CSV table of C-alpha atoms and ligand atoms in Angstrom, one decimal:
chain,number,residue,atom,x,y,z
A,20,MET,CA,86.3,111.1,108.2
A,21,SER,CA,82.5,110.7,108.0
A,22,GLN,CA,80.9,109.4,104.9
A,23,GLN,CA,79.6,112.8,104.1
A,24,ASP,CA,83.0,114.5,104.4
A,25,ALA,CA,84.4,111.8,102.2
A,26,GLU,CA,81.8,112.6,99.6
A,27,GLN,CA,82.4,116.3,99.9
A,28,THR,CA,86.1,115.7,99.3
A,29,ASP,CA,85.4,113.4,96.3
A,30,ARG,CA,83.1,115.9,94.7
A,31,LYS,CA,85.4,118.8,95.5
A,32,LYS,CA,88.3,116.9,93.9
A,33,TYR,CA,86.2,116.5,90.8
A,34,GLU,CA,85.5,120.2,90.7
A,35,PHE,CA,89.1,121.0,91.2
A,36,ARG,CA,90.2,118.5,88.5
A,37,LYS,CA,87.9,120.1,86.0
A,38,VAL,CA,89.2,123.6,86.7
A,39,ILE,CA,92.8,122.4,86.6
A,40,GLU,CA,92.3,120.7,83.2
A,41,ASP,CA,91.1,124.0,81.8
A,42,LEU,CA,94.0,125.9,83.4
A,43,LYS,CA,96.5,123.5,82.0
A,44,GLU,CA,95.3,124.3,78.4
A,45,TYR,CA,96.0,128.0,78.7
A,46,GLU,CA,99.2,129.6,77.5
A,47,GLY,CA,100.4,133.2,77.8
A,48,SER,CA,102.4,134.7,74.9
A,49,GLY,CA,105.0,135.8,77.5
A,50,THR,CA,105.7,135.0,81.1
A,51,GLN,CA,102.5,136.6,82.2
A,52,LEU,CA,100.4,134.0,83.9
A,53,VAL,CA,100.4,134.4,87.7
A,54,THR,CA,99.8,131.6,90.2
A,55,ILE,CA,99.9,132.2,93.9
A,56,TYR,CA,99.6,129.4,96.5
A,57,VAL,CA,98.7,130.7,99.9
A,58,PRO,CA,99.0,128.4,103.0
A,59,PRO,CA,96.4,128.7,105.7
A,60,ASP,CA,98.7,130.4,108.2
A,61,LYS,CA,99.7,133.3,105.8
A,62,GLN,CA,97.9,136.6,106.5
A,63,ILE,CA,96.0,137.9,103.5
A,64,SER,CA,97.5,141.3,104.1
A,65,ASP,CA,101.0,139.8,103.6
A,66,VAL,CA,99.8,138.4,100.3
A,67,VAL,CA,98.4,141.7,99.3
A,68,ALA,CA,101.8,143.4,100.1
A,69,HIS,CA,103.6,140.8,98.1
A,70,VAL,CA,101.3,141.3,95.1
A,71,THR,CA,101.7,145.1,95.4
A,72,GLN,CA,105.5,144.7,95.4
A,73,GLU,CA,105.4,142.4,92.3
A,74,HIS,CA,103.1,144.9,90.6
A,75,SER,CA,105.6,147.7,91.0
A,76,GLU,CA,108.5,145.5,90.0
A,77,ALA,CA,106.6,144.5,86.9
A,78,SER,CA,107.1,148.0,85.6
A,79,ASN,CA,110.7,147.0,84.7
A,80,ILE,CA,109.5,144.4,82.2
A,81,LYS,CA,110.7,145.5,78.8
A,82,SER,CA,107.9,144.2,76.6
A,83,LYS,CA,104.9,146.5,77.0
A,84,GLN,CA,102.5,143.8,76.2
A,85,THR,CA,103.9,141.4,78.9
A,86,ARG,CA,104.2,144.3,81.4
A,87,THR,CA,100.5,145.3,81.0
A,88,ALA,CA,99.4,141.6,81.1
A,89,VAL,CA,101.3,140.9,84.4
A,90,GLN,CA,100.0,144.1,86.0
A,91,ASP,CA,96.5,143.3,85.0
A,92,ALA,CA,96.8,139.8,86.4
A,93,LEU,CA,98.1,141.1,89.7
A,94,SER,CA,95.4,143.7,89.9
A,95,SER,CA,92.8,141.1,89.3
A,96,ILE,CA,94.3,138.9,92.1
A,97,LYS,CA,94.4,141.8,94.4
A,98,ALA,CA,90.7,142.5,93.8
A,99,ARG,CA,89.9,138.8,94.6
A,100,LEU,CA,92.0,138.9,97.8
A,101,LYS,CA,89.6,141.6,99.2
A,102,TYR,CA,86.9,138.9,99.7
A,103,PHE,CA,89.0,137.1,102.3
A,104,ASP,CA,89.2,137.6,106.1
A,105,THR,CA,92.5,138.0,107.9
A,106,TYR,CA,93.5,134.4,106.9
A,107,PRO,CA,92.6,132.2,104.0
A,108,PRO,CA,90.2,129.3,104.6
A,109,ASP,CA,91.3,126.0,106.3
A,110,ASN,CA,93.5,124.5,103.7
A,111,GLY,CA,94.6,127.7,102.1
A,112,VAL,CA,93.8,129.2,98.7
A,113,VAL,CA,95.3,129.1,95.2
A,114,LEU,CA,94.8,132.1,92.8
A,115,PHE,CA,95.4,132.0,89.1
A,116,SER,CA,95.2,135.0,86.8
A,117,GLY,CA,96.5,136.0,83.4
A,118,ALA,CA,95.9,137.0,79.8
A,119,VAL,CA,95.8,133.7,77.9
A,120,ASP,CA,96.0,133.2,74.1
A,121,SER,CA,92.6,132.8,72.6
A,122,GLY,CA,93.8,132.4,69.0
A,123,GLY,CA,94.2,134.9,66.2
A,124,GLY,CA,96.5,137.1,68.3
A,125,ARG,CA,93.8,137.9,70.8
A,126,THR,CA,93.9,137.2,74.5
A,127,ASP,CA,91.3,136.5,77.2
A,128,MET,CA,91.7,137.4,80.9
A,129,VAL,CA,91.3,134.3,83.1
A,130,THR,CA,91.0,134.4,86.8
A,131,GLU,CA,90.3,131.4,89.0
A,132,VAL,CA,90.3,131.1,92.8
A,133,LEU,CA,90.5,127.6,94.3
A,134,GLU,CA,89.7,127.7,98.0
A,135,ASN,CA,90.4,124.9,100.4
A,136,PRO,CA,92.2,122.3,98.3
A,137,PRO,CA,91.9,118.7,99.4
A,138,GLN,CA,95.2,119.0,101.4
A,139,SER,CA,96.6,121.9,103.2
A,140,ILE,CA,99.0,124.1,101.2
A,141,GLU,CA,102.4,123.9,102.8
A,142,SER,CA,104.2,127.0,101.7
A,143,PHE,CA,103.7,130.3,100.0
A,144,ARG,CA,104.5,130.3,96.3
A,145,TYR,CA,104.5,133.1,93.8
A,146,HIS,CA,104.9,132.0,90.3
A,147,CYS,CA,104.9,133.9,87.0
A,148,ASP,CA,105.4,132.0,83.8
A,149,SER,CA,103.9,131.4,80.4
A,150,GLU,CA,101.8,128.6,82.0
A,151,PHE,CA,99.9,128.4,85.3
A,152,LEU,CA,101.5,126.4,88.0
A,153,THR,CA,99.1,123.5,88.6
A,154,GLU,CA,101.4,120.6,89.6
A,155,PRO,CA,101.2,121.0,93.4
A,156,LEU,CA,97.4,120.9,93.2
A,157,GLU,CA,97.5,117.9,90.8
A,158,HIS,CA,99.7,116.1,93.3
A,159,MET,CA,97.1,116.7,96.0
A,160,LEU,CA,94.3,115.4,93.8
A,161,ALA,CA,96.2,112.3,92.7
A,162,ASP,CA,96.8,111.4,96.3
A,163,LYS,CA,94.5,109.4,98.4
A,164,GLY,CA,94.4,108.2,101.9
A,165,LEU,CA,95.9,108.5,105.3
A,166,TYR,CA,98.4,105.9,106.5
A,167,GLY,CA,100.2,105.4,109.7
A,168,LEU,CA,104.0,104.8,109.6
A,169,ILE,CA,106.1,103.1,112.2
A,170,VAL,CA,109.8,102.4,111.8
A,171,LEU,CA,111.8,100.8,114.6
A,172,ASP,CA,114.8,98.9,115.7
A,173,ARG,CA,115.9,98.2,119.2
A,174,ARG,CA,117.5,101.6,119.6
A,175,GLU,CA,115.1,104.1,118.1
A,176,ALA,CA,111.7,104.4,116.6
A,177,ASN,CA,109.8,107.0,114.6
A,178,VAL,CA,106.1,107.3,113.9
A,179,GLY,CA,104.3,109.5,111.5
A,180,TRP,CA,101.7,110.0,108.8
A,181,LEU,CA,101.6,109.5,105.1
A,182,ARG,CA,99.0,111.9,103.8
A,183,GLY,CA,98.6,111.4,100.1
A,184,LYS,CA,102.2,111.4,99.0
A,185,ARG,CA,103.4,113.5,101.9
A,186,VAL,CA,105.4,112.0,104.8
A,187,GLU,CA,104.9,113.8,108.2
A,188,PRO,CA,107.2,112.6,110.9
A,189,VAL,CA,105.5,113.1,114.2
A,190,LYS,CA,107.2,111.4,117.2
A,191,SER,CA,110.3,109.6,118.0
A,192,ALA,CA,111.7,107.5,120.8
A,193,SER,CA,115.1,106.1,121.7
A,194,SER,CA,115.6,103.1,123.9
A,195,LEU,CA,117.9,102.3,126.8
A,196,VAL,CA,118.3,98.8,125.6
A,197,PRO,CA,121.8,97.8,126.4
A,198,GLY,CA,124.0,96.4,123.6
A,199,LYS,CA,124.8,92.8,123.4
A,200,GLN,CA,128.1,93.2,125.2
A,201,ARG,CA,127.7,92.8,128.9
A,202,LYS,CA,129.9,94.5,131.4
A,203,GLY,CA,132.3,92.5,133.5
A,204,GLY,CA,131.0,91.1,136.7
A,205,GLN,CA,127.3,90.8,135.5
A,206,SER,CA,125.9,87.3,135.2
A,207,ALA,CA,125.1,86.3,131.7
A,208,GLN,CA,121.6,85.2,132.6
A,209,ARG,CA,120.8,88.3,134.5
A,210,PHE,CA,122.1,90.4,131.7
A,211,ALA,CA,120.0,88.6,129.1
A,212,ARG,CA,116.9,88.9,131.2
A,213,LEU,CA,117.4,92.6,131.8
A,214,ARG,CA,118.0,93.1,128.1
A,215,LEU,CA,114.8,91.3,127.1
A,216,GLU,CA,112.9,93.4,129.6
A,217,ALA,CA,114.3,96.6,128.2
A,218,ILE,CA,113.4,95.5,124.7
A,219,ASP,CA,109.9,94.6,125.8
A,220,ASN,CA,109.6,98.0,127.5
A,221,PHE,CA,110.8,99.8,124.4
A,222,TYR,CA,108.2,98.0,122.2
A,223,GLN,CA,105.5,99.0,124.6
A,224,GLU,CA,106.7,102.6,124.5
A,225,VAL,CA,106.7,102.6,120.7
A,226,ALA,CA,103.3,101.0,120.6
A,227,GLU,CA,101.9,103.6,123.0
A,228,MET,CA,103.4,106.3,120.8
A,229,ALA,CA,101.8,104.9,117.7
A,230,ASN,CA,98.5,104.2,119.5
A,231,ASP,CA,98.3,107.7,120.8
A,232,LEU,CA,98.6,109.0,117.3
A,233,PHE,CA,96.6,106.5,115.3
A,234,VAL,CA,93.7,105.4,117.5
A,235,ALA,CA,92.0,108.7,117.4
A,236,LYS,CA,92.1,108.7,113.6
A,237,ARG,CA,91.4,105.0,113.2
A,238,HIS,CA,88.2,105.6,111.3
A,239,GLU,CA,89.9,107.6,108.5
A,240,LEU,CA,93.1,105.5,108.7
A,241,ASP,CA,93.5,103.5,105.5
A,242,GLY,CA,96.4,101.4,106.8
A,243,VAL,CA,99.6,101.1,108.7
A,244,LEU,CA,103.0,100.3,107.4
A,245,VAL,CA,105.7,98.9,109.8
A,246,GLY,CA,109.4,99.0,108.9
A,247,GLY,CA,112.7,98.1,110.4
A,248,PRO,CA,115.3,95.4,110.4
A,249,SER,CA,114.5,91.8,111.1
A,250,PRO,CA,113.7,90.5,113.6
A,251,THR,CA,112.7,93.7,115.4
A,252,LYS,CA,109.7,94.6,113.3
A,253,ASP,CA,108.5,90.9,113.4
A,254,GLU,CA,108.9,90.7,117.2
A,255,PHE,CA,107.0,94.0,117.5
A,256,LEU,CA,104.1,92.9,115.4
A,257,ASP,CA,104.0,89.3,116.6
A,258,GLY,CA,104.0,90.5,120.2
A,259,ASP,CA,100.7,92.3,119.7
A,260,TYR,CA,101.9,95.5,121.2
A,261,LEU,CA,99.7,97.7,119.1
A,262,HIS,CA,96.1,98.4,119.8
A,263,HIS,CA,94.1,95.7,118.2
A,264,GLU,CA,92.3,98.1,115.8
A,265,ILE,CA,95.6,99.5,114.6
A,266,GLN,CA,97.1,96.0,114.4
A,267,ASP,CA,94.2,95.0,112.1
A,268,LYS,CA,95.1,97.8,109.8
A,269,VAL,CA,98.7,96.8,109.2
A,270,LEU,CA,99.1,96.4,105.5
A,271,GLY,CA,102.6,94.9,105.7
A,272,LYS,CA,106.0,95.0,107.2
A,273,PHE,CA,109.0,96.1,105.2
A,274,ASP,CA,112.8,96.0,105.5
A,275,VAL,CA,114.3,99.4,106.0
A,276,SER,CA,117.8,100.1,107.2
A,277,TYR,CA,117.2,103.5,108.9
A,278,THR,CA,114.9,104.1,111.8
A,279,ASP,CA,115.3,107.8,112.1
A,280,GLU,CA,113.0,110.2,110.3
A,281,SER,CA,114.5,109.2,106.9
A,282,GLY,CA,113.4,105.7,107.6
A,283,LEU,CA,109.8,106.8,107.3
A,284,TYR,CA,110.5,107.9,103.7
A,285,ASP,CA,112.3,104.6,103.0
A,286,LEU,CA,109.3,102.8,104.4
A,287,VAL,CA,106.9,104.5,102.0
A,288,ASP,CA,109.2,103.5,99.1
A,289,ALA,CA,109.4,99.9,100.3
A,290,GLY,CA,105.6,99.7,100.8
A,291,GLU,CA,104.7,101.3,97.4
A,292,GLU,CA,102.9,98.3,96.1
A,293,ALA,CA,100.9,97.6,99.3
A,294,LEU,CA,99.9,101.3,99.3
A,295,ALA,CA,98.7,101.2,95.7
A,296,ASP,CA,96.6,98.2,96.4
A,297,ALA,CA,95.1,99.8,99.5
A,298,GLU,CA,94.2,102.9,97.7
A,299,LEU,CA,92.2,100.9,95.2
A,300,MET,CA,90.7,98.6,97.8
A,301,GLU,CA,87.4,100.4,98.3
A,302,ASP,CA,87.0,101.1,94.6
A,303,LYS,CA,87.6,97.5,93.8
A,304,SER,CA,85.2,96.2,96.3
A,305,LEU,CA,82.4,98.5,95.1
A,306,MET,CA,82.9,97.4,91.5
A,307,GLU,CA,82.9,93.7,92.7
A,308,ASP,CA,79.5,94.4,94.4
A,309,PHE,CA,78.2,96.1,91.2
A,310,PHE,CA,79.2,93.1,89.0
A,311,LYS,CA,77.8,90.7,91.5
A,312,GLU,CA,74.4,92.4,91.4
A,313,LEU,CA,74.6,92.8,87.7
A,314,HIS,CA,75.1,89.1,87.1
A,315,ALA,CA,72.9,87.8,89.9
A,316,GLY,CA,69.8,89.9,89.5
A,317,GLU,CA,68.4,93.2,89.0
A,318,GLU,CA,69.9,95.4,91.7
A,319,ALA,CA,72.3,97.1,89.4
A,320,THR,CA,71.9,99.9,86.8
A,321,TYR,CA,74.3,101.6,84.4
A,322,GLY,CA,74.5,104.2,81.7
A,323,PHE,CA,73.5,107.8,82.2
A,324,GLU,CA,69.8,107.7,81.4
A,325,GLN,CA,69.0,104.5,83.3
A,326,THR,CA,71.0,105.4,86.3
A,327,ARG,CA,69.4,108.9,86.3
A,328,ARG,CA,65.9,107.3,86.3
A,329,ASN,CA,66.8,105.1,89.2
A,330,LEU,CA,68.3,108.0,91.1
A,331,ILE,CA,65.1,110.0,90.7
A,332,MET,CA,63.1,107.0,92.0
A,333,GLY,CA,65.4,107.0,95.0
A,334,SER,CA,66.3,103.4,94.4
A,335,VAL,CA,70.1,103.9,94.1
A,336,GLU,CA,72.1,102.9,97.1
A,337,THR,CA,75.5,103.9,95.7
A,338,LEU,CA,76.2,105.9,92.6
A,339,LEU,CA,79.4,104.9,90.9
A,340,ILE,CA,81.1,107.5,88.6
A,341,SER,CA,84.3,107.0,86.7
A,342,GLU,CA,87.0,109.4,87.8
A,343,ASP,CA,87.9,110.0,84.2
A,344,LEU,CA,84.4,110.9,83.0
A,345,ARG,CA,84.2,114.4,81.5
A,346,LYS,CA,80.8,114.8,80.0
A,347,ASP,CA,78.0,117.4,79.8
A,348,VAL,CA,74.4,116.6,79.6
A,349,VAL,CA,72.1,118.6,77.4
A,350,THR,CA,68.3,118.6,78.0
A,351,TYR,CA,66.0,119.2,75.0
A,352,GLU,CA,62.3,119.8,75.0
A,353,CYS,CA,60.5,119.6,71.7
A,354,SER,CA,57.4,121.6,70.9
A,355,ASN,CA,55.3,118.6,71.8
A,356,GLY,CA,56.7,118.6,75.3
A,357,HIS,CA,58.9,115.6,75.0
A,358,GLU,CA,61.9,116.0,77.2
A,359,GLU,CA,65.1,114.1,76.3
A,360,ARG,CA,68.7,114.3,77.1
A,361,GLU,CA,72.0,113.8,75.3
A,362,VAL,CA,75.3,113.2,76.9
A,363,ILE,CA,78.2,114.8,75.0
A,364,ASP,CA,81.9,115.5,75.4
A,365,ARG,CA,82.7,118.5,77.5
A,366,ARG,CA,84.7,120.0,74.7
A,367,LYS,CA,82.1,119.5,71.9
A,368,ASN,CA,79.6,122.1,70.8
A,369,THR,CA,76.0,121.6,71.7
A,370,PRO,CA,74.4,119.4,68.9
A,371,THR,CA,70.9,119.6,67.5
A,372,HIS,CA,68.8,116.8,68.8
A,373,THR,CA,66.2,114.7,67.0
A,374,CYS,CA,63.3,113.9,69.3
A,375,SER,CA,62.9,110.1,69.4
A,376,GLU,CA,59.2,110.4,70.0
A,377,CYS,CA,58.1,112.7,67.2
A,378,GLY,CA,61.2,113.2,65.1
A,379,GLU,CA,61.3,116.9,65.5
A,380,GLU,CA,64.7,118.6,65.3
A,381,VAL,CA,65.3,120.5,68.6
A,382,GLU,CA,68.0,123.1,69.5
A,383,ALA,CA,69.1,123.2,73.1
A,384,ASP,CA,67.5,126.1,75.0
A,385,GLU,CA,70.4,128.3,75.9
A,386,GLU,CA,68.6,130.6,78.3
A,387,GLU,CA,67.5,127.8,80.6
A,388,GLU,CA,70.9,126.4,81.1
A,389,ALA,CA,70.0,123.3,79.3
A,390,ARG,CA,73.6,122.2,79.2
A,391,GLU,CA,75.4,121.3,82.4
A,392,ASP,CA,78.0,119.1,83.8
A,393,ALA,CA,76.7,115.5,83.6
A,394,ILE,CA,78.3,114.5,86.9
A,395,ASP,CA,77.0,117.5,88.8
A,396,HIS,CA,73.6,116.8,87.3
A,397,LEU,CA,73.6,113.2,88.8
A,398,ILE,CA,75.2,114.1,92.1
A,399,GLU,CA,72.6,116.8,92.7
A,400,ILE,CA,69.8,114.2,92.3
A,401,ALA,CA,71.8,111.7,94.4
A,402,GLU,CA,72.2,114.2,97.3
A,403,GLN,CA,68.4,114.9,97.3
A,404,ARG,CA,67.7,111.2,97.5
A,405,GLY,CA,70.3,110.3,100.1
A,406,THR,CA,72.4,108.3,97.7
A,407,ASP,CA,76.1,107.8,98.3
A,408,THR,CA,78.3,108.9,95.5
A,409,LYS,CA,81.7,107.2,94.8
A,410,PHE,CA,84.3,108.2,92.2
A,411,ILE,CA,85.9,105.1,90.8
A,412,SER,CA,89.5,105.0,89.6
A,413,THR,CA,90.3,103.6,86.1
A,414,ASP,CA,93.6,102.1,87.5
A,415,PHE,CA,92.2,98.6,87.6
A,416,GLU,CA,90.3,96.4,85.2
A,417,LYS,CA,86.8,96.7,86.5
A,418,GLY,CA,87.3,100.4,87.0
A,419,GLU,CA,88.3,100.7,83.4
A,420,GLN,CA,85.2,98.7,82.4
A,421,LEU,CA,83.0,101.2,84.2
A,422,TYR,CA,84.4,103.9,81.9
A,423,ASP,CA,84.6,101.9,78.7
A,424,ALA,CA,81.6,99.6,78.8
A,425,PHE,CA,79.1,101.4,81.1
A,426,GLY,CA,79.5,105.0,80.0
A,427,GLY,CA,81.3,105.9,83.2
A,428,VAL,CA,78.1,105.8,85.3
A,429,ALA,CA,76.5,103.0,87.3
A,430,GLY,CA,74.6,102.3,90.4
A,431,ILE,CA,74.1,99.6,93.0
A,432,LEU,CA,70.4,99.6,93.8
A,433,ARG,CA,68.5,99.2,97.1
A,434,TYR,CA,65.9,97.1,95.4
A,435,SER,CA,65.1,95.9,91.9
A,436,THR,CA,63.2,98.5,89.9
A,437,GLY,CA,63.2,96.9,86.4
A,438,VAL,CA,64.3,100.2,84.9
B,29,ZN,ZN1,59.0,115.3,70.5
């Protein structure tokens, strides 16, 4: 994955997370909120047919209110489906629609279309409930990384991927290594030699299978887990059978009893801790860099306003944004032309601002879209200035500090600016 793709994914994940957080808050008074997950290989015309079918079946719903709500939701989804070609985009599409409670017995019609989620949608799902079905998307968003998996003993081996939380078995091999029991008439020495040769051949075969799969993806590969009984996995790793770049990515070796496809799942369970560490590795090292710069000198910045100023100057090498940050920024301009900003909670109403220059009370200008997502605001500037943006998890101490102590926004600078 190129740096730019990674950023696109990060930003996209942020956009998705925002929408999902909203969707999770909604409730329908009956089972009337419709969610449809469409995998990339499903023809849109099939989806339309399914929706049409559901629409006619909904006429059997006893409650008039629910019946109307479900049919409205389905009509709205059908209207949105018209905008697609034969197939949905690369990773599929998720559609949400329904009449949600907006308080005081009133309802609002909500329709959201999320195209191209971070991972490919696996299967078609039609869901009608009093809540939207967001879990599958949430899982995708929580998941990071691409890992190679190898399980082997002397008889069989399986290799595959771990994408996020999903295990994908890809290839398997079985060996011709003879058992320990030699046949009558064979010399013990010859038997032992042949057996070792066969083992060596099998390790080579397994390595080739893994290399074929992993080398092409080595730049996006976050690590490799190797599992099996002892001493097989140790022999395999110590013997340097793997391509050196793949060998360098081995996060650890783990005891697993099965080496068929199910062994790949066991391996992921066994390597859970190593995986959690690996997921945070990049975040951790970026925060280390930030703190080093902060303590050593001036090539660090933090807080919304300071970071924004540095971004505009083009002095920010890497923009660090806390994954948990949910803020809007409001821009105010007083009658004396002083432009100032306030960062506020996404869920709060827009406050009146007191200009720090002249003390004037200023209302936000609604027509000029003075209020916008704080992260989008920063990323837009970052993109114009060629600054990398990284979202930082709060699942480790320094990541938490970014959120708590630095307002969720910081930057590692290219040079000192004194701002
Ligand atoms: Zn002013």
